Tab-separated table of N, CA and C in Angstrom:
chain	number	residue	atom	x	y	z
G	278	MET	N	13.644	-16.075	23.646
G	278	MET	CA	13.291	-17.403	23.895
G	278	MET	C	11.985	-16.911	22.474
G	279	ASN	N	11.665	-17.555	21.247
G	279	ASN	CA	11.141	-18.194	20.134
G	279	ASN	C	10.005	-18.855	20.644
G	280	THR	N	8.633	-17.630	20.902
G	280	THR	CA	7.154	-18.841	21.441
G	280	THR	C	6.439	-18.955	20.209
G	281	SER	N	6.949	-18.530	18.997
G	281	SER	CA	5.768	-18.353	17.904
G	281	SER	C	6.022	-20.069	17.053
G	282	SER	N	4.900	-20.266	16.737
G	282	SER	CA	4.512	-21.576	16.372
G	282	SER	C	5.195	-21.716	15.002
G	283	LEU	N	5.651	-20.385	14.394
G	283	LEU	CA	5.749	-20.076	13.204
G	283	LEU	C	7.815	-20.695	13.143
G	284	PRO	N	7.997	-21.326	11.683
G	284	PRO	CA	9.210	-21.487	12.083
G	284	PRO	C	10.618	-20.269	11.457
G	285	ILE	N	11.512	-19.556	11.568
G	285	ILE	CA	11.866	-18.637	11.329
G	285	ILE	C	12.309	-19.501	10.087
G	286	LEU	N	12.473	-18.381	9.203
G	286	LEU	CA	13.143	-18.426	7.360
G	286	LEU	C	14.171	-18.044	7.932
G	287	PRO	N	15.024	-18.658	6.784
G	287	PRO	CA	16.454	-18.695	6.667
G	287	PRO	C	16.274	-17.473	5.352
G	288	CYS	N	15.708	-17.515	4.773
G	288	CYS	CA	15.157	-15.916	3.837
G	288	CYS	C	14.716	-14.687	3.746
G	289	LEU	N	15.295	-13.975	4.210
G	289	LEU	CA	15.039	-12.992	3.975
G	289	LEU	C	13.928	-12.013	2.798
G	290	CYS	N	14.083	-12.778	1.899
G	290	CYS	CA	12.978	-12.657	1.015
G	290	CYS	C	11.429	-14.148	1.432
G	291	GLY	N	11.316	-14.523	1.552
G	291	GLY	CA	10.529	-15.783	2.264
G	291	GLY	C	9.999	-15.186	3.495
G	292	SER	N	10.942	-14.672	4.165
G	292	SER	CA	10.272	-14.049	5.724
G	292	SER	C	9.364	-12.696	5.300
G	293	PHE	N	9.972	-12.115	4.660
G	293	PHE	CA	8.896	-10.765	4.676
G	293	PHE	C	7.879	-10.832	3.628
G	294	ARG	N	8.575	-11.738	2.888
G	294	ARG	CA	6.479	-12.461	1.339
G	294	ARG	C	5.472	-13.211	2.535
G	295	ARG	N	6.167	-13.945	3.935
G	295	ARG	CA	5.222	-14.482	4.897
G	295	ARG	C	4.463	-13.473	5.740
G	296	THR	N	4.609	-12.363	6.058
G	296	THR	CA	5.143	-11.454	6.849
G	296	THR	C	3.814	-10.353	5.993
G	297	SER	N	4.476	-10.026	4.705
G	297	SER	CA	3.271	-9.447	3.777
G	297	SER	C	2.089	-9.783	3.689
G	298	ARG	N	2.196	-10.962	3.619
G	298	ARG	CA	0.740	-11.824	3.024
G	298	ARG	C	0.148	-12.148	4.795
G	299	ALA	N	0.448	-12.041	5.740
G	299	ALA	CA	0.061	-12.627	7.349
G	299	ALA	C	-0.966	-10.543	7.758
G	300	LEU	N	0.042	-9.767	6.863
G	300	LEU	CA	-0.452	-8.663	7.185
G	300	LEU	C	-1.356	-8.158	6.335
G	301	THR	N	-1.178	-8.321	5.205
G	301	THR	CA	-2.160	-7.950	4.161
G	301	THR	C	-3.596	-8.493	4.570
G	302	ARG	N	-3.496	-9.672	4.790
G	302	ARG	CA	-4.590	-10.725	5.541
G	302	ARG	C	-5.459	-10.095	6.786
G	303	LEU	N	-4.618	-9.721	7.514
G	303	LEU	CA	-4.901	-8.714	8.711
G	303	LEU	C	-6.406	-7.075	8.302
G	304	TYR	N	-5.418	-6.582	7.416
G	304	TYR	CA	-6.059	-5.368	6.994
G	304	TYR	C	-7.427	-5.458	6.231
G	305	GLN	N	-7.107	-6.904	5.071
G	305	GLN	CA	-8.139	-7.400	4.079
G	305	GLN	C	-9.310	-7.274	4.898
G	306	ASN	N	-9.124	-8.482	5.926
G	306	ASN	CA	-10.125	-8.602	6.682
G	306	ASN	C	-10.903	-7.235	7.549
G	307	ALA	N	-10.294	-6.176	8.262
G	307	ALA	CA	-10.917	-5.427	8.441
G	307	ALA	C	-11.495	-4.202	7.811
G	308	LEU	N	-10.963	-4.037	6.343
G	308	LEU	CA	-11.584	-3.485	4.898
G	308	LEU	C	-12.380	-3.762	4.642
G	309	ARG	N	-12.811	-5.731	4.199
G	309	ARG	CA	-13.957	-6.049	3.638
G	309	ARG	C	-15.705	-5.736	3.658
G	310	PRO	N	-16.042	-5.527	5.098
G	310	PRO	CA	-16.914	-5.230	5.073
G	310	PRO	C	-17.225	-3.454	4.047
G	311	LEU	N	-16.166	-2.612	3.946
G	311	LEU	CA	-15.745	-1.365	3.109
G	311	LEU	C	-16.231	-1.531	1.509
G	312	GLY	N	-15.814	-3.197	1.258
G	312	GLY	CA	-15.346	-3.222	-0.269
G	312	GLY	C	-14.299	-2.353	-0.304
G	313	LEU	N	-13.214	-2.768	0.504
G	313	LEU	CA	-12.337	-2.025	-0.205
G	313	LEU	C	-10.307	-2.908	0.357
G	314	ARG	N	-9.987	-3.064	-0.489
G	314	ARG	CA	-9.113	-4.116	-0.363
G	314	ARG	C	-7.608	-3.156	0.254
G	315	PRO	N	-6.303	-4.016	0.535
G	315	PRO	CA	-5.416	-2.940	1.095
G	315	PRO	C	-4.343	-1.915	0.517
G	316	THR	N	-4.356	-2.416	-0.888
G	316	THR	CA	-3.750	-2.158	-1.910
G	316	THR	C	-4.711	-1.113	-2.359
G	317	GLN	N	-5.994	-0.692	-2.547
G	317	GLN	CA	-7.070	0.447	-2.979
G	317	GLN	C	-6.166	0.872	-1.986
G	318	LEU	N	-6.624	0.998	-0.397
G	318	LEU	CA	-6.378	1.849	-0.058
G	318	LEU	C	-5.528	2.382	0.269
G	319	THR	N	-3.643	1.756	0.540
G	319	THR	CA	-2.942	2.529	-0.087
G	319	THR	C	-2.662	3.548	-1.388
G	320	ILE	N	-3.529	3.197	-2.426
G	320	ILE	CA	-3.472	4.590	-3.807
G	320	ILE	C	-3.946	5.533	-3.384
G	321	LEU	N	-5.365	5.284	-2.597
G	321	LEU	CA	-6.654	6.302	-2.454
G	321	LEU	C	-4.864	7.166	-0.885
G	322	GLN	N	-4.008	6.805	-0.054
G	322	GLN	CA	-4.072	7.283	0.825
G	322	GLN	C	-2.534	8.040	-0.057
G	323	VAL	N	-2.022	7.254	-0.718
G	323	VAL	CA	-0.644	8.462	-1.885
G	323	VAL	C	-1.226	9.395	-2.658
G	324	LEU	N	-2.523	9.215	-2.951
G	324	LEU	CA	-3.119	10.123	-3.725
G	324	LEU	C	-3.637	11.370	-3.227
G	325	SER	N	-4.317	11.439	-2.151
G	325	SER	CA	-4.387	12.236	-1.129
G	325	SER	C	-3.392	13.156	-0.324
G	326	ARG	N	-2.330	12.464	-0.318
G	326	ARG	CA	-1.106	12.933	-0.217
G	326	ARG	C	-0.080	14.326	-0.940
G	327	THR	N	-0.004	13.381	-1.927
G	327	THR	CA	0.702	13.619	-3.135
G	327	THR	C	-0.538	14.577	-4.699
G	328	GLY	N	-1.611	14.347	-4.859
G	328	GLY	CA	-2.200	14.932	-5.434
G	328	GLY	C	-1.938	14.137	-6.363
G	329	GLU	N	-1.823	14.919	-7.855
G	329	GLU	CA	-1.951	14.025	-9.294
G	329	GLU	C	-0.616	13.694	-9.536
G	330	LEU	N	-0.735	12.592	-10.379
G	330	LEU	CA	0.664	12.019	-10.380
G	330	LEU	C	0.706	10.672	-11.393
G	331	SER	N	1.762	10.679	-11.978
G	331	SER	CA	2.051	9.528	-13.189
G	331	SER	C	1.273	8.552	-12.466
G	332	GLN	N	0.763	7.768	-13.452
G	332	GLN	CA	1.459	6.208	-13.254
G	332	GLN	C	2.427	5.331	-12.826
G	333	GLY	N	3.249	5.889	-13.774
G	333	GLY	CA	5.017	5.555	-13.509
G	333	GLY	C	5.344	5.847	-12.429
G	334	LYS	N	4.976	7.057	-11.973
G	334	LYS	CA	5.522	7.732	-10.068
G	334	LYS	C	4.911	6.876	-9.303
G	335	LEU	N	3.212	6.764	-9.595
G	335	LEU	CA	3.018	5.938	-8.518
G	335	LEU	C	3.516	4.084	-8.463
G	336	GLY	N	3.704	3.269	-9.345
G	336	GLY	CA	3.995	2.508	-9.561
G	336	GLY	C	5.750	1.890	-8.758
G	337	GLU	N	6.672	3.597	-9.385
G	337	GLU	CA	7.854	3.656	-8.165
G	337	GLU	C	7.399	3.768	-6.855
G	338	MET	N	6.495	4.934	-6.001
G	338	MET	CA	6.618	5.069	-4.923
G	338	MET	C	6.244	3.782	-4.325
G	339	LEU	N	5.164	2.637	-5.456
G	339	LEU	CA	4.537	1.432	-3.914
G	339	LEU	C	5.799	0.349	-4.829
G	340	ALA	N	6.163	0.224	-5.475
G	340	ALA	CA	7.180	-0.856	-6.129
G	340	ALA	C	6.136	-1.933	-6.041
G	341	MET	N	5.575	-1.085	-7.424
G	341	MET	CA	4.434	-2.216	-7.967
G	341	MET	C	4.887	-1.970	-9.506
G	342	ASP	N	4.772	-3.257	-9.726
G	342	ASP	CA	4.350	-4.029	-11.480
G	342	ASP	C	3.378	-3.153	-11.868
G	343	SER	N	3.521	-2.902	-13.517
G	343	SER	CA	3.143	-1.914	-14.405
G	343	SER	C	1.148	-2.654	-14.138
G	344	THR	N	1.551	-4.457	-14.494
G	344	THR	CA	0.147	-5.201	-14.727
G	344	THR	C	-0.639	-5.140	-13.551
G	345	SER	N	0.114	-5.388	-12.052
G	345	SER	CA	-0.981	-5.299	-11.202
G	345	SER	C	-1.516	-3.877	-10.739
G	346	LEU	N	-0.810	-2.797	-10.894
G	346	LEU	CA	-1.232	-2.174	-11.070
G	346	LEU	C	-2.210	-1.089	-12.264
G	347	THR	N	-1.674	-1.319	-13.285
G	347	THR	CA	-2.604	-1.307	-14.214
G	347	THR	C	-3.887	-1.614	-13.800
G	348	ARG	N	-4.257	-3.109	-13.082
G	348	ARG	CA	-5.461	-3.747	-13.533
G	348	ARG	C	-6.304	-3.010	-11.560
G	349	THR	N	-5.361	-3.005	-10.965
G	349	THR	CA	-6.351	-2.622	-9.949
G	349	THR	C	-6.688	-0.488	-9.937
G	350	LEU	N	-5.580	-0.109	-10.681
G	350	LEU	CA	-6.451	0.962	-10.889
G	350	LEU	C	-7.443	1.023	-11.663
G	351	ALA	N	-7.832	0.209	-12.946
G	351	ALA	CA	-9.091	0.541	-13.793
G	351	ALA	C	-10.133	-0.241	-12.511
G	352	ILE	N	-9.678	-0.979	-11.970
G	352	ILE	CA	-11.435	-1.055	-10.885
G	352	ILE	C	-11.228	-0.017	-10.256
G	353	MET	N	-10.431	0.605	-9.692
G	353	MET	CA	-11.236	2.039	-8.963
G	353	MET	C	-11.357	3.355	-9.510
G	354	SER	N	-11.051	2.712	-10.859
G	354	SER	CA	-11.450	4.121	-11.361
G	354	SER	C	-13.453	3.686	-12.211
G	355	ARG	N	-13.248	2.403	-12.151
G	355	ARG	CA	-14.680	1.850	-12.537
G	355	ARG	C	-15.625	2.490	-11.297
G	356	GLN	N	-14.888	2.446	-10.200
G	356	GLN	CA	-15.899	2.884	-8.519
G	356	GLN	C	-15.902	4.191	-9.183
G	357	GLY	N	-15.416	4.923	-9.330
G	357	GLY	CA	-15.140	5.919	-9.748
G	357	GLY	C	-14.814	7.083	-8.233
G	358	TRP	N	-13.446	6.397	-7.868
G	358	TRP	CA	-12.896	6.718	-6.855
G	358	TRP	C	-11.033	7.573	-7.196
G	359	ILE	N	-10.873	7.310	-8.549
G	359	ILE	CA	-9.566	7.754	-9.167
G	359	ILE	C	-9.820	8.230	-10.198
G	360	THR	N	-9.542	9.586	-10.903
G	360	THR	CA	-9.807	10.236	-12.799
G	360	THR	C	-8.630	10.109	-12.732
G	361	GLU	N	-8.525	9.514	-14.189
G	361	GLU	CA	-7.198	10.179	-14.962
G	361	GLU	C	-7.555	10.482	-16.066
G	362	ARG	N	-6.093	11.260	-16.696
G	362	ARG	CA	-5.733	11.857	-17.764
G	362	ARG	C	-4.644	11.783	-18.773
G	363	ARG	N	-4.664	11.562	-19.895
G	363	ARG	CA	-3.841	11.335	-20.329
G	363	ARG	C	-2.465	12.528	-20.855
G	364	GLY	N	-1.408	11.952	-20.897
G	364	GLY	CA	-0.437	13.474	-20.403
G	364	GLY	C	0.448	13.806	-22.240
G	365	GLU	N	0.978	14.519	-22.114
G	365	GLU	CA	1.669	14.486	-23.444
G	365	GLU	C	1.826	13.334	-24.833
G	366	ASP	N	2.210	12.236	-24.033
G	366	ASP	CA	2.828	11.400	-24.499
G	366	ASP	C	1.298	10.032	-24.147
G	367	ARG	N	0.743	9.537	-25.061
G	367	ARG	CA	-0.311	9.117	-24.680
G	367	ARG	C	-0.015	7.904	-24.152
G	368	ARG	N	1.238	7.942	-23.771
G	368	ARG	CA	1.294	6.363	-22.918
G	368	ARG	C	1.290	6.335	-21.580
G	369	GLU	N	1.001	7.980	-21.300
G	369	GLU	CA	1.627	8.218	-20.354
G	369	GLU	C	0.017	8.757	-19.998
G	370	ARG	N	-0.665	8.130	-17.794
G	370	ARG	CA	-1.604	8.808	-17.975
G	370	ARG	C	-0.786	9.046	-16.184
G	371	TRP	N	-2.234	10.039	-15.939
G	371	TRP	CA	-1.828	11.060	-15.136
G	371	TRP	C	-3.446	10.775	-13.955
G	372	LEU	N	-2.804	10.748	-12.824
G	372	LEU	CA	-3.933	10.229	-11.811
G	372	LEU	C	-4.718	10.903	-10.440
G	373	ARG	N	-5.706	11.177	-10.206
G	373	ARG	CA	-5.847	11.713	-8.992
G	373	ARG	C	-7.189	11.395	-8.281
G	374	LEU	N	-6.844	11.473	-7.242
G	374	LEU	CA	-8.298	11.246	-6.089
G	374	LEU	C	-9.557	11.586	-6.830
G	375	ALA	N	-10.407	11.000	-7.022
G	375	ALA	CA	-11.848	11.402	-7.478
G	375	ALA	C	-12.780	11.602	-6.340
G	376	GLY	N	-13.578	12.606	-6.181
G	376	GLY	CA	-14.413	13.180	-4.814
G	376	GLY	C	-15.425	11.361	-4.530
G	377	GLY	N	-15.461	10.076	-5.375
G	377	GLY	CA	-15.774	9.341	-4.539
G	377	GLY	C	-14.839	8.520	-4.066
G	378	GLY	N	-13.425	8.559	-4.263
G	378	GLY	CA	-12.515	8.331	-3.874
G	378	GLY	C	-12.129	9.087	-2.502
G	379	GLU	N	-12.673	10.063	-2.718
G	379	GLU	CA	-11.894	10.853	-1.143
G	379	GLU	C	-13.150	10.543	-0.107
G	380	ARG	N	-13.590	10.400	-0.374
G	380	ARG	CA	-15.191	9.821	0.804
G	380	ARG	C	-14.901	8.000	1.014
G	381	LYS	N	-14.592	7.828	0.042
G	381	LYS	CA	-13.968	5.996	0.315
G	381	LYS	C	-12.883	6.501	1.671
G	382	LEU	N	-11.943	6.820	0.981
G	382	LEU	CA	-10.755	6.673	1.367
G	382	LEU	C	-11.543	7.395	3.597
G	383	ARG	N	-12.258	8.757	3.813
G	383	ARG	CA	-12.703	9.114	4.773
G	383	ARG	C	-13.335	7.940	5.749
G	384	SER	N	-14.270	7.019	5.035
G	384	SER	CA	-14.737	6.361	5.886
G	384	SER	C	-13.937	5.085	6.347
G	385	ALA	N	-12.723	4.881	5.530
G	385	ALA	CA	-11.899	3.479	5.880
G	385	ALA	C	-10.625	3.966	6.782
G	386	LEU	N	-10.818	5.455	6.746
G	386	LEU	CA	-9.692	5.461	7.352
G	386	LEU	C	-9.625	5.039	9.377
G	387	PRO	N	-10.702	5.182	9.928
G	387	PRO	CA	-10.842	4.590	11.006
G	387	PRO	C	-10.831	3.276	11.417
G	388	VAL	N	-10.775	2.554	10.556
G	388	VAL	CA	-10.965	1.523	10.514
G	388	VAL	C	-9.345	0.635	10.412
G	389	TRP	N	-8.975	1.454	9.475
G	389	TRP	CA	-7.613	1.645	8.917
G	389	TRP	C	-6.710	1.706	10.734
G	390	GLU	N	-7.209	3.314	11.059
G	390	GLU	CA	-6.414	3.468	12.309
G	390	GLU	C	-6.148	2.486	13.547
G	391	ARG	N	-7.534	1.705	13.403
G	391	ARG	CA	-7.794	0.786	14.620
G	391	ARG	C	-6.696	-0.041	14.734
G	392	VAL	N	-6.378	-0.705	12.954
G	392	VAL	CA	-5.211	-1.671	12.941
G	392	VAL	C	-4.191	-1.402	13.209
G	393	GLN	N	-3.899	-0.408	12.613
G	393	GLN	CA	-2.711	-0.029	12.639
G	393	GLN	C	-2.392	0.849	14.624
G	394	SER	N	-3.361	0.753	14.485
G	394	SER	CA	-3.031	1.295	16.810
G	394	SER	C	-2.498	-0.144	17.177
G	395	ARG	N	-3.564	-1.124	17.172
G	395	ARG	CA	-3.810	-2.498	17.382
G	395	ARG	C	-2.129	-2.833	16.832
G	396	LEU	N	-1.617	-2.925	16.177
G	396	LEU	CA	-0.132	-3.335	15.878
G	396	LEU	C	1.003	-2.252	16.884
G	397	ARG	N	0.699	-1.214	16.391
G	397	ARG	CA	2.139	-0.495	17.270
G	397	ARG	C	1.405	-1.123	18.780
G	398	GLN	N	0.832	-1.469	19.537
G	398	GLN	CA	0.202	-1.623	20.603
G	398	GLN	C	1.293	-2.736	21.142
G	399	ARG	N	1.243	-3.521	20.125
G	399	ARG	CA	1.312	-5.043	20.400
G	399	ARG	C	3.037	-4.709	20.535
G	400	LEU	N	3.645	-4.219	19.162
G	400	LEU	CA	4.960	-3.768	19.150
G	400	LEU	C	5.789	-2.987	19.918
G	401	GLY	N	4.998	-2.039	20.204
G	401	GLY	CA	5.715	-0.857	21.096
G	401	GLY	C	5.721	0.166	20.139
G	402	ASP	N	6.198	1.241	20.870
G	402	ASP	CA	6.119	2.357	19.410
G	402	ASP	C	7.864	2.590	19.230
G	403	GLN	N	8.720	1.841	19.888
G	403	GLN	CA	10.447	2.214	19.885
G	403	GLN	C	10.486	0.425	18.385
G	404	GLY	N	9.351	0.063	18.393
G	404	GLY	CA	9.540	-0.838	17.737
G	404	GLY	C	9.054	-1.200	16.525
G	405	TRP	N	7.636	0.171	16.440
G	405	TRP	CA	7.040	-0.169	15.290
G	405	TRP	C	8.124	1.011	14.478
G	406	ASP	N	8.635	2.364	15.297
G	406	ASP	CA	9.410	3.148	14.254
G	406	ASP	C	10.034	2.473	13.810
G	407	SER	N	11.155	2.237	15.107
G	407	SER	CA	11.686	0.477	14.063
G	407	SER	C	11.637	0.249	12.905
G	408	LEU	N	10.555	-0.769	13.293
G	408	LEU	CA	10.175	-1.656	11.607
G	408	LEU	C	9.634	-0.275	10.702
G	409	LEU	N	8.962	0.610	10.457
G	409	LEU	CA	9.205	1.326	10.016
G	409	LEU	C	9.974	1.807	8.850
G	410	GLN	N	11.052	1.848	9.452
G	410	GLN	CA	12.538	2.244	9.241
G	410	GLN	C	13.023	1.448	8.378
G	411	LEU	N	13.225	0.705	8.857
G	411	LEU	CA	14.155	-0.521	8.284
G	411	LEU	C	13.230	-1.017	6.967
G	412	THR	N	11.794	-0.734	7.459
G	412	THR	CA	11.425	-1.470	5.698
G	412	THR	C	11.522	-0.486	4.850
G	413	HIS	N	11.785	0.998	5.347
G	413	HIS	CA	12.016	1.535	4.263
G	413	HIS	C	13.221	2.295	4.140
G	414	HIS	N	14.062	1.591	5.147
G	414	HIS	CA	15.175	1.035	3.702
G	414	HIS	C	15.376	0.032	2.978
G	415	LEU	N	15.297	-1.022	3.237
G	415	LEU	CA	15.049	-2.234	2.305
G	415	LEU	C	14.889	-1.522	1.211
G	416	THR	N	13.364	-1.517	1.424
G	416	THR	CA	13.453	-1.120	0.010
G	416	THR	C	13.862	-0.279	-0.781
G	417	ASP	N	14.010	0.733	-0.508
G	417	ASP	CA	14.920	2.158	-0.658
G	417	ASP	C	15.763	1.228	-1.826
G	418	MET	N	16.885	0.219	-0.576
G	418	MET	CA	17.991	-0.859	-1.145
G	418	MET	C	17.916	-1.458	-2.445
G	419	ALA	N	16.789	-2.119	-2.464
G	419	ALA	CA	16.463	-3.004	-3.283
G	419	ALA	C	15.898	-2.164	-4.704
G	420	THR	N	15.824	-1.596	-4.351
G	420	THR	CA	14.778	-0.287	-6.459
G	420	THR	C	15.401	0.853	-6.363
G	421	THR	N	16.270	1.016	-5.914
G	421	THR	CA	17.311	2.136	-6.128
G	421	THR	C	19.001	1.583	-5.962
G	422	GLN	N	19.463	0.953	-5.083
G	422	GLN	CA	20.527	0.657	-5.341
G	422	GLN	C	21.249	-0.483	-6.592
G	423	GLY	N	20.344	-0.917	-7.952
G	423	GLY	CA	20.607	-1.970	-8.681
G	423	GLY	C	20.568	-3.280	-8.127
G	424	GLY	N	19.112	-3.278	-7.232
G	424	GLY	CA	18.587	-5.249	-7.022
G	424	GLY	C	19.669	-4.988	-6.208
G	425	LEU	N	20.672	-4.142	-5.820
G	425	LEU	CA	21.665	-5.474	-5.041
G	425	LEU	C	23.105	-6.458	-5.745
G	426	LEU	N	22.725	-6.344	-6.663
G	426	LEU	CA	23.605	-7.003	-7.095
G	426	LEU	C	24.844	-6.696	-8.464
């Protein structure tokens, strides 16, 4: 039985976008005191795990459009969280975590982990793992299989 006051949306895209907005708001409220946005945290996490990578590859990994990513990276660069260098092709930008980004990430991880833990607790381990697998699979389908059309 559905006890939620939210209607079930018939469109998968609409439903995921609503969920994304709600989750973003949850993480944003937790990260706000640190002066960090969820998108910036995700970029810091990716760069921490991958080391240096191209802006194009980062955009692919995050399924982000170039304009939004460029705008976010410019802010992060001004904050001293990332560094960039030009590739052999002048249009190519290579990104890596700067010292300020490492410090920002370290300060944000306990906050992020608390939000993650609360969500995982509410979903249960099986629900959590299933949801992560499902979202990964859907993203992969939508981005690598010709847009499914």
